[in-house]
PDB file of C-alpha atoms in Angstrom:
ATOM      1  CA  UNK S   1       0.000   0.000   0.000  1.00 47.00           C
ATOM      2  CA  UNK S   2       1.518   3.654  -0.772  1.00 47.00           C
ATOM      3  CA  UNK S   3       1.844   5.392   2.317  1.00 58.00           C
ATOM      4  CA  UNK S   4       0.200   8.883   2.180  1.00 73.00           C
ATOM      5  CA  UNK S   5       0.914  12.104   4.122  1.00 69.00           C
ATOM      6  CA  UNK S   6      -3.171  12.021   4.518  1.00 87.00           C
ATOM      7  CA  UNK S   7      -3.520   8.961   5.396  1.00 95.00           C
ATOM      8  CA  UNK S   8      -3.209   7.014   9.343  1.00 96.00           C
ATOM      9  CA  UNK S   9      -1.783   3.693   8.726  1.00 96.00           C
ATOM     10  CA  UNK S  10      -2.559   2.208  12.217  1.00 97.00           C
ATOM     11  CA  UNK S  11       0.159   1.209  14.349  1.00 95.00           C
ATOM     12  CA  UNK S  12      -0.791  -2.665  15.162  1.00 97.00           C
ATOM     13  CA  UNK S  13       0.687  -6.113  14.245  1.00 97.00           C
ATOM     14  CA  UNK S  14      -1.847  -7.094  11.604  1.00 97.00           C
ATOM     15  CA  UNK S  15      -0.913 -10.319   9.930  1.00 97.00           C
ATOM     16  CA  UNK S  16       1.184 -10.154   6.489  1.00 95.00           C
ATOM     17  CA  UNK S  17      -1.467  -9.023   3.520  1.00 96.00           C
ATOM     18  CA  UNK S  18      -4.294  -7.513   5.914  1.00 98.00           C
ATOM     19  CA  UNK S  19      -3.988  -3.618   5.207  1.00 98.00           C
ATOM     20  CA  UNK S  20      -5.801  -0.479   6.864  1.00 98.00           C
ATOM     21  CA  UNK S  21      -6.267   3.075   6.669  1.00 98.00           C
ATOM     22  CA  UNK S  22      -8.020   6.016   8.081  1.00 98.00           C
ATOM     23  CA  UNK S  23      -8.602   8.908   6.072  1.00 98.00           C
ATOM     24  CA  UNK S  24      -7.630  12.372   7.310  1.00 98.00           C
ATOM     25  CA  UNK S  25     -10.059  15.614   5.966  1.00 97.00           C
ATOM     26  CA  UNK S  26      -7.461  16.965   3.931  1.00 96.00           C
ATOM     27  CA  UNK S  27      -6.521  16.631  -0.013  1.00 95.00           C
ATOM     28  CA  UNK S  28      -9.775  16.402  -1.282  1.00 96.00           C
ATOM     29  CA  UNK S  29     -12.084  18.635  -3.771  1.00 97.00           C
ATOM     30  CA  UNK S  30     -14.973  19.480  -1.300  1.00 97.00           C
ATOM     31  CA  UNK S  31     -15.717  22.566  -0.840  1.00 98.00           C
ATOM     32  CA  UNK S  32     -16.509  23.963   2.636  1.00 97.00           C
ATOM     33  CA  UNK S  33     -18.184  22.896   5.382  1.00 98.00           C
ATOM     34  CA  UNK S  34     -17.207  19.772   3.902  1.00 98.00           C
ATOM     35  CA  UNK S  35     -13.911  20.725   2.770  1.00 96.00           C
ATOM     36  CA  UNK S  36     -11.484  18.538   1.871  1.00 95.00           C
ATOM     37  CA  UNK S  37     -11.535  15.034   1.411  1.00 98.00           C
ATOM     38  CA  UNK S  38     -14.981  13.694   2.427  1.00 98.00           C
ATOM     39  CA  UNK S  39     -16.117  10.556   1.473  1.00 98.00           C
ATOM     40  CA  UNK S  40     -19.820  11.079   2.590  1.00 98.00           C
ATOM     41  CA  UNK S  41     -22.420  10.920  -0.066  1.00 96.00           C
ATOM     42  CA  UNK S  42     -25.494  11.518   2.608  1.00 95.00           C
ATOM     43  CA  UNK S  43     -24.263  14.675   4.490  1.00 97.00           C
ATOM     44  CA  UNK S  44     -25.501  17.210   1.522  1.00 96.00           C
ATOM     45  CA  UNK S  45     -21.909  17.681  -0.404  1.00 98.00           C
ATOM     46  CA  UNK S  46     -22.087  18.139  -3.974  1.00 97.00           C
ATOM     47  CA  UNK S  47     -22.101  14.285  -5.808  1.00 97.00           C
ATOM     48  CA  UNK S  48     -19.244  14.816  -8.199  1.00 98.00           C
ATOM     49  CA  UNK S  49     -16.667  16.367  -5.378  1.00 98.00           C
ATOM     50  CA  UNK S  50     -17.799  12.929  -3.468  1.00 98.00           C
ATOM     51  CA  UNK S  51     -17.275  10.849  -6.277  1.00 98.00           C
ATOM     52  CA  UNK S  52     -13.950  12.778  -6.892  1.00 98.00           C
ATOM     53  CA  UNK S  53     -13.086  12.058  -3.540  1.00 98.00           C
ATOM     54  CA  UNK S  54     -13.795   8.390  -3.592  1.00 98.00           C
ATOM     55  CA  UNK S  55     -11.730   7.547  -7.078  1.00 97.00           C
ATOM     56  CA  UNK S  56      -8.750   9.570  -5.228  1.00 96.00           C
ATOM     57  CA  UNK S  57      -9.206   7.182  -2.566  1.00 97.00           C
ATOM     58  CA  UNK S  58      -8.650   4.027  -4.766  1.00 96.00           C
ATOM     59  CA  UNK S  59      -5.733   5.209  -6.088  1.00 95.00           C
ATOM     60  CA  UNK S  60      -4.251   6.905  -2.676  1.00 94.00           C
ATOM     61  CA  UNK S  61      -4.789   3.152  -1.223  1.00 95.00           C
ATOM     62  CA  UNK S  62      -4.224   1.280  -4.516  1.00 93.00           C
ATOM     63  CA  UNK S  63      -7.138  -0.437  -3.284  1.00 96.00           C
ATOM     64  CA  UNK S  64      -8.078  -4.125  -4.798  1.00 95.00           C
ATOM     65  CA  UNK S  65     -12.086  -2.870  -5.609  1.00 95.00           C
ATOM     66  CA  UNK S  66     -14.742   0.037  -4.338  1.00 97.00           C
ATOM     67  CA  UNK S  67     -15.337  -0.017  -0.318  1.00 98.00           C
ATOM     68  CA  UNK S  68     -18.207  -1.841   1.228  1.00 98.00           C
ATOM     69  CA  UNK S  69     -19.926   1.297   1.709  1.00 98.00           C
ATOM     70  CA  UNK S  70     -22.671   0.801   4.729  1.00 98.00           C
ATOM     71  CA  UNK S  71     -25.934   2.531   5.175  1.00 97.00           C
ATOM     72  CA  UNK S  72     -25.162   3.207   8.682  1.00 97.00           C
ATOM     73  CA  UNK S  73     -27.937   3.091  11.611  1.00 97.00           C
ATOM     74  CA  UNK S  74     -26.623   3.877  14.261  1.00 96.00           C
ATOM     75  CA  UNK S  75     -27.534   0.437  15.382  1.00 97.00           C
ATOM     76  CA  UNK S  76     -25.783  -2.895  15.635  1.00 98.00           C
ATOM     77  CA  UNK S  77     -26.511  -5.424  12.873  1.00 98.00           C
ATOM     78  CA  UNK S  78     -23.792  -6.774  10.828  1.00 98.00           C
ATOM     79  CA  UNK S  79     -23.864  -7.234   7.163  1.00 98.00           C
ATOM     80  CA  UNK S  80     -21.567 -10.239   5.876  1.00 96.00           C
ATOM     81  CA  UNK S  81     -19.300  -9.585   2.585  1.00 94.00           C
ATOM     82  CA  UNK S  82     -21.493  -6.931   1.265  1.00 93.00           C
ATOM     83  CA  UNK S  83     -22.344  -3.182   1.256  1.00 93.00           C
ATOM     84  CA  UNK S  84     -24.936  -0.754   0.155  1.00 93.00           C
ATOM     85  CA  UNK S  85     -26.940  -2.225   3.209  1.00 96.00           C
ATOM     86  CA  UNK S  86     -28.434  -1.205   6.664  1.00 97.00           C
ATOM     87  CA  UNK S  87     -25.748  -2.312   8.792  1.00 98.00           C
ATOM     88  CA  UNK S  88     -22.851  -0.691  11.349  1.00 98.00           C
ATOM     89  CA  UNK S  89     -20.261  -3.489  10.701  1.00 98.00           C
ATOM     90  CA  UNK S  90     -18.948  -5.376   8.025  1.00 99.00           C
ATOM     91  CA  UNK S  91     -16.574  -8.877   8.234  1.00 99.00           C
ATOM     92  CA  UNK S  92     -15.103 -10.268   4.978  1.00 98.00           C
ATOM     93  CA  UNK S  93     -13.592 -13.301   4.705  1.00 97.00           C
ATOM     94  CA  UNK S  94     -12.658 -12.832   0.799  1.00 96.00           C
ATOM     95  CA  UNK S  95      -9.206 -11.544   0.002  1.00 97.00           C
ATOM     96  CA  UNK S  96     -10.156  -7.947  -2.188  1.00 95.00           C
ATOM     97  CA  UNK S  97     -12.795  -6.508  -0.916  1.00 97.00           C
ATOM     98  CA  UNK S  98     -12.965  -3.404   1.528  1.00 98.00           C
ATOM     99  CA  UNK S  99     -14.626  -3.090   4.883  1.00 98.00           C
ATOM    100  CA  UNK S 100     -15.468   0.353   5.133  1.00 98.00           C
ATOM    101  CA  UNK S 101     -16.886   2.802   7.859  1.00 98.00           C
ATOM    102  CA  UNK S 102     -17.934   6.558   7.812  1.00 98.00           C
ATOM    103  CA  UNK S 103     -17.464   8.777  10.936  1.00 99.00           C
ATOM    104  CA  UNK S 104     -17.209  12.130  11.982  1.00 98.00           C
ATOM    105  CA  UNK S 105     -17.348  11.741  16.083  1.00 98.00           C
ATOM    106  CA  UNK S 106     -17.686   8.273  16.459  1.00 98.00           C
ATOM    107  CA  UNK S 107     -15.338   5.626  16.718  1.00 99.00           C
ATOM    108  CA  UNK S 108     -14.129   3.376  14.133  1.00 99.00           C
ATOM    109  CA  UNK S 109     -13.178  -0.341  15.527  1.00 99.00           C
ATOM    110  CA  UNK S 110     -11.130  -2.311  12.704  1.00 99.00           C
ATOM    111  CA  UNK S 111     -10.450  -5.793  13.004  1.00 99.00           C
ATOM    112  CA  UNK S 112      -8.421  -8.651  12.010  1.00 99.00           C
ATOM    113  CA  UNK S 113      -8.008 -12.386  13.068  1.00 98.00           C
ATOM    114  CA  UNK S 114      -4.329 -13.132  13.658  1.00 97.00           C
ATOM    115  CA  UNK S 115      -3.618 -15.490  11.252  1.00 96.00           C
ATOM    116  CA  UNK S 116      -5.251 -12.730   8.401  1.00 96.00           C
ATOM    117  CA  UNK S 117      -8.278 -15.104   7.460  1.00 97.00           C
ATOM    118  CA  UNK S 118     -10.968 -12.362   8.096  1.00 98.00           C
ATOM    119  CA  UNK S 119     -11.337  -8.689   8.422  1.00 99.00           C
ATOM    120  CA  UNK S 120     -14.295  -6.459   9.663  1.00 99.00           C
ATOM    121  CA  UNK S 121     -14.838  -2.607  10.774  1.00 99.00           C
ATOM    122  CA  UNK S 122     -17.565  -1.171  12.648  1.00 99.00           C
ATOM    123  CA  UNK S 123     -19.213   1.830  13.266  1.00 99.00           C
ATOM    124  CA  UNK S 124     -19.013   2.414  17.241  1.00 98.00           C
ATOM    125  CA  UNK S 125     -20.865   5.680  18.264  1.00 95.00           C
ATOM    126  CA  UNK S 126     -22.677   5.593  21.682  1.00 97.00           C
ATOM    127  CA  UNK S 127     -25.984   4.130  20.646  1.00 97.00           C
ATOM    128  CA  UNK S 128     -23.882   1.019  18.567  1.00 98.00           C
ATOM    129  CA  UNK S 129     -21.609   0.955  21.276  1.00 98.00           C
ATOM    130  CA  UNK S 130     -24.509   0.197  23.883  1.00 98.00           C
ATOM    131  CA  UNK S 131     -26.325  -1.512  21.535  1.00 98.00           C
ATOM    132  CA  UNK S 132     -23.887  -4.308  21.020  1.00 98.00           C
ATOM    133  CA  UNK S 133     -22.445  -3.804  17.315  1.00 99.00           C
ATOM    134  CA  UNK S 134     -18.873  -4.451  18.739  1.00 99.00           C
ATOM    135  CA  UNK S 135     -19.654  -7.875  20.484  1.00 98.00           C
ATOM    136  CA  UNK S 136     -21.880  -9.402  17.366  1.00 98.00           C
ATOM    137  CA  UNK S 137     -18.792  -7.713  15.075  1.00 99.00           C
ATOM    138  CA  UNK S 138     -16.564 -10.361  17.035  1.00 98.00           C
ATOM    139  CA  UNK S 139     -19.571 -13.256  16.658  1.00 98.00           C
ATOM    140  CA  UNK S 140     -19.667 -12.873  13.046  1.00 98.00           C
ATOM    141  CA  UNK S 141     -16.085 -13.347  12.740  1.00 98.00           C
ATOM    142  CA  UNK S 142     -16.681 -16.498  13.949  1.00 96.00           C
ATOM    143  CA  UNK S 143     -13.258 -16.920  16.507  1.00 93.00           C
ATOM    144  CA  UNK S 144     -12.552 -16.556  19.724  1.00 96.00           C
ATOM    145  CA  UNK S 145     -11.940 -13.004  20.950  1.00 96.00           C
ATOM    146  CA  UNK S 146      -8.389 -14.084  21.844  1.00 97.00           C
ATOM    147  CA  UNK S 147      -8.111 -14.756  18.075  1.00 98.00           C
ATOM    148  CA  UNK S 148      -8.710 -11.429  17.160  1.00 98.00           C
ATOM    149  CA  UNK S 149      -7.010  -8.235  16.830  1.00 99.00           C
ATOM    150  CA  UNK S 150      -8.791  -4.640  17.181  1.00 99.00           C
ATOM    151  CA  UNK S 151      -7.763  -0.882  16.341  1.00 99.00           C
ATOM    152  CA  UNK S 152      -9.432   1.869  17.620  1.00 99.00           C
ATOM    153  CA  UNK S 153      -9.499   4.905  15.173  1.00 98.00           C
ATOM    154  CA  UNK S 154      -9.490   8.410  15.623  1.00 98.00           C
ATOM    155  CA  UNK S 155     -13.365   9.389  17.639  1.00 98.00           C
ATOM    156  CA  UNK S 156     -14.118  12.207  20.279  1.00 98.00           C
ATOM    157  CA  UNK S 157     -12.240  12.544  22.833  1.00 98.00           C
ATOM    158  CA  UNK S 158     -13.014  11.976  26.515  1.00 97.00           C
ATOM    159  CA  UNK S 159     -12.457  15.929  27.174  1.00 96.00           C
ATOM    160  CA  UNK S 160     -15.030  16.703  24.218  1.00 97.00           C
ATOM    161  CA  UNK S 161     -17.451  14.229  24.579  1.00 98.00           C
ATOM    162  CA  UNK S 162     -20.049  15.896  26.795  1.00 98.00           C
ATOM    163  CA  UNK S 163     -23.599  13.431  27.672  1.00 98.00           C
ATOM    164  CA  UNK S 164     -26.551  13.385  29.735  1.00 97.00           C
ATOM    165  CA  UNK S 165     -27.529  10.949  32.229  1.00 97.00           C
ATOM    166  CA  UNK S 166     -29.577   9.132  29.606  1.00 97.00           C
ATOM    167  CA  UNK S 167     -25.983   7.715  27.700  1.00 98.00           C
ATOM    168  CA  UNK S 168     -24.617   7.137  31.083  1.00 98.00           C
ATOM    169  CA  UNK S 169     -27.382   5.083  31.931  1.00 98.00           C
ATOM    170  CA  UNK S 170     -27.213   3.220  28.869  1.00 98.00           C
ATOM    171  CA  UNK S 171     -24.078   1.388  29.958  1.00 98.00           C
ATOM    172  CA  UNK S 172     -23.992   1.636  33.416  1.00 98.00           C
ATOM    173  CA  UNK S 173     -26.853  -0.208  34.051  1.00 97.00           C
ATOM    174  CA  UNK S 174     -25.974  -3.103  31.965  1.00 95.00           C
ATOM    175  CA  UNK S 175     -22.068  -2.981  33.443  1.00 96.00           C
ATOM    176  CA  UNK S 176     -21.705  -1.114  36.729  1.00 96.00           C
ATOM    177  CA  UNK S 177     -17.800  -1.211  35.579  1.00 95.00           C
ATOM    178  CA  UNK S 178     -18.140   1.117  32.877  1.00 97.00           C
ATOM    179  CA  UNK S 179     -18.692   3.959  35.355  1.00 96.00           C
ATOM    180  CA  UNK S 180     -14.776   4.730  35.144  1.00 96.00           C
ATOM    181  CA  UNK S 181     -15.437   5.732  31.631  1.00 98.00           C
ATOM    182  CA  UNK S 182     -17.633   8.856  32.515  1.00 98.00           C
ATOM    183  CA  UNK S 183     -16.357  12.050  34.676  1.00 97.00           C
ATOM    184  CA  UNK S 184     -18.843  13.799  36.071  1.00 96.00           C
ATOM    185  CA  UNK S 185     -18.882  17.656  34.698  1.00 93.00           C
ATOM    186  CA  UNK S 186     -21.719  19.573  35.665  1.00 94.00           C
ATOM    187  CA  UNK S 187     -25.801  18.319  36.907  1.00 95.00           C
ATOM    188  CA  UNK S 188     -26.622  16.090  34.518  1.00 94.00           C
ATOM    189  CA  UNK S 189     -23.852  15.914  32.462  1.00 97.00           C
ATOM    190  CA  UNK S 190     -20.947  13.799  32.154  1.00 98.00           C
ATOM    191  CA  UNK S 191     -17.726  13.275  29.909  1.00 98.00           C
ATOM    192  CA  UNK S 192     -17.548  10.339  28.053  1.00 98.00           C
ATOM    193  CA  UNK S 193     -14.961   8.126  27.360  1.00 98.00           C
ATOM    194  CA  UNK S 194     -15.797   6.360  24.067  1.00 98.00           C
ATOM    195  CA  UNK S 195     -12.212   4.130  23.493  1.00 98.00           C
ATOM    196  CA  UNK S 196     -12.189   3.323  27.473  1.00 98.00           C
ATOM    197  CA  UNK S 197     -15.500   2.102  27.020  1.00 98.00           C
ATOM    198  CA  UNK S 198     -15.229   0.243  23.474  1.00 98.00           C
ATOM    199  CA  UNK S 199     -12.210  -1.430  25.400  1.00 98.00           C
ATOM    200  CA  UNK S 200     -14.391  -2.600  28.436  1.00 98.00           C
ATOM    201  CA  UNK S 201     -16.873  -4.060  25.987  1.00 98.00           C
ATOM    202  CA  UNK S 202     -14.231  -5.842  23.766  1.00 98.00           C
ATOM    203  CA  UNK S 203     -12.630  -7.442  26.970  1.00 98.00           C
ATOM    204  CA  UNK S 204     -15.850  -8.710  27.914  1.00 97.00           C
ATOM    205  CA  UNK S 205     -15.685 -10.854  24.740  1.00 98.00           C
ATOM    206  CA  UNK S 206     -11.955 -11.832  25.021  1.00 98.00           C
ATOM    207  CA  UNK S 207     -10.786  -8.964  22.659  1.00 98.00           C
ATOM    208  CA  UNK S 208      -7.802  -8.364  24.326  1.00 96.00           C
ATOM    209  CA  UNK S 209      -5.158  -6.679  21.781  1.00 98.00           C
ATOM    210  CA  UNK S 210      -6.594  -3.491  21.120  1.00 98.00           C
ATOM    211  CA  UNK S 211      -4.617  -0.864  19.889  1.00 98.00           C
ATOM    212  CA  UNK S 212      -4.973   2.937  19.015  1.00 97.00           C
ATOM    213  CA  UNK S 213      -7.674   5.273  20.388  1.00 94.00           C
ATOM    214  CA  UNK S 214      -5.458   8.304  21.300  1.00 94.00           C
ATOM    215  CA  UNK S 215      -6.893  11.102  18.516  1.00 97.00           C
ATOM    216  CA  UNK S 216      -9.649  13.839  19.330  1.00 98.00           C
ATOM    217  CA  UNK S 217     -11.349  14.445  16.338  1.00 98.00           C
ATOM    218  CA  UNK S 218     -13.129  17.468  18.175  1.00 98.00           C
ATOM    219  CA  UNK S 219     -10.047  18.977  18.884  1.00 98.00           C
ATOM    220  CA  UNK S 220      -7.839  18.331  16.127  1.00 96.00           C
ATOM    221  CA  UNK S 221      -9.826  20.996  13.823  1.00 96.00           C
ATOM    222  CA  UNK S 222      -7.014  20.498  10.918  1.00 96.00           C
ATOM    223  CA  UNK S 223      -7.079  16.954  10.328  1.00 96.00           C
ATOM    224  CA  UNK S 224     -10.623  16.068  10.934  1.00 98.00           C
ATOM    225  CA  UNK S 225     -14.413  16.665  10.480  1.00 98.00           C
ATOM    226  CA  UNK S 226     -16.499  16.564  13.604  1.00 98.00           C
ATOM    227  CA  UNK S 227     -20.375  16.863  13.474  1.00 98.00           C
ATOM    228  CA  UNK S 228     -20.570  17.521  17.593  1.00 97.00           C
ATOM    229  CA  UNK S 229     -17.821  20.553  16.565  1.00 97.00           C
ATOM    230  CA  UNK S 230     -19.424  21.679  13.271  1.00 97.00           C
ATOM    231  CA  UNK S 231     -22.723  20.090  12.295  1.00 96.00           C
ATOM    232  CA  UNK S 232     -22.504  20.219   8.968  1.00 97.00           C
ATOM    233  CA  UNK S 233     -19.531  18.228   7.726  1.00 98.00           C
ATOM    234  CA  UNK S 234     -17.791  15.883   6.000  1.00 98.00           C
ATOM    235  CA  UNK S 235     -16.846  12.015   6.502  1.00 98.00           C
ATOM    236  CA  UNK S 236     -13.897  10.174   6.887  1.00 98.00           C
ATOM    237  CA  UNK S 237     -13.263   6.696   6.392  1.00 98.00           C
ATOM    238  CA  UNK S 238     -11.846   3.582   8.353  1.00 99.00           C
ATOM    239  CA  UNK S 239     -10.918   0.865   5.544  1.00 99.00           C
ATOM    240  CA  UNK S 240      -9.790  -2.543   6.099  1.00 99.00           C
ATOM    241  CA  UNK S 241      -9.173  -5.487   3.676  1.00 98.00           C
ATOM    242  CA  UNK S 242      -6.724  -8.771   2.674  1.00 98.00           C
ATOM    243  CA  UNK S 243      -4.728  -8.244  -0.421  1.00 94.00           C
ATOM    244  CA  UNK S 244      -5.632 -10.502  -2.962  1.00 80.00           C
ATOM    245  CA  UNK S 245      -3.021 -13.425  -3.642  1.00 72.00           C
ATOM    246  CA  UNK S 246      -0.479 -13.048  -6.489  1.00 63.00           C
TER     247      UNK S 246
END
């Protein structure tokens, strides 16, 4: 894969010919709010700047085909080898094709069995995150979770991230352990820690090499969109795939 400026390769030990990426907002043709590089063809950007934007990320990536791009729900089903579907993951078990996941806030989980025989990315905002999407991402891979390798991408930080009780309540009373993840800021209102959480719920399901989950995307104005900072925005991507043999 050619390594671009504009591009996060993620720092994990994925097997030999399982490849990643996470696009930054930068070195695209959108025009602004969605300027530069968004990959979102739902958030009201012009069509052709999108579609720009996505042939510039096949050859950035040299990527094998098009991305399994999602309809995503904020929910937790799980579509299996194939896009263009309601779903908020994606496993693939097919050398050449491209798990793919929008965000702008939420967090990105990519994932790889060690020995490189699947690959999957989901789409990890609060709702997902409560809802399950990470756990039946693992189930559909069809290993144990000490079989399989996660990276956290780049989401809202725990400074940024502000909630009510409701989202608090969403996980604490299914896990009284996930209280750590929230610091209480003002009545009602909480921080939330989205990695420190996806991490509690992986661990619950033997997930225990996770990697990554350092970035604020609220902060970090330069290199990415944020809807919680800017409403209207653009989209990133977190890609995932096994090179085809040969």
């Amino acid at each position: 894969m050619n390594v671009d400026p504009r591009i996060i390769v993620p720092a994990w030990p994925a097997p030999p010919g399982v490849h990643a990426a996470f696009t930054l907002r930068q070195g695209g043709v959108s025009q602004a709010p969605y300027d530069s590089f968004n990959l979102g063809d739902h958030v009201g950007d012009d069509s052709q700047a999108v579609e720009a934007n996505r042939a510039a990320l096949l050859r950035r990536l040299s990527l094998p085909t098009d991305p399994l791009w999602l309809h995503q729900m904020h929910g937790c089903d799980i579509a299996r080898g194939r896009g263009d579907c309601e779903a908020d993951g994606v496993v693939v078990d097919e050398p050449g094709k491209v798990c793919a996941i929008m965000v702008a806030d939420c967090l990105p989980v990519l994932f790889s069995t060690r020995d490189g025989s699947r690959v999957a990315a989901a789409h990890a905002g609060w709702r997902g995150l409560a809802a399950g999407v990470l756990e039946n991402t693992v189930a559909s891979m069809g290993q144990a979770g000490d079989d399989v390798l996660a990276w956290l991408g780049p989401c809202i930080g725990p400074d940024s991230f502000e909630v009510g009780e409701d989202v608090r309540s969403a996980f604490v009373d299914q896990d009284a352990g996930t209280s750590g993840a929230f610091l209480h800021w003002r009545p009602g209102h909480w921080l939330a820690d989205l990695p420190a959480l996806a991490r509690r719920r992986l661990g619950a399901v033997g997930v225990r090499s996770v990697y990554g989950g350092h970035w604020c995307t609220y902060k970090e104005r330069e290199n990415f969109f944020s809807y919680r900072r800017d409403g209207v925005t653009g989209r990133m991507a977190a890609l995932i795939w096994m090179a085809a043999p040969g």
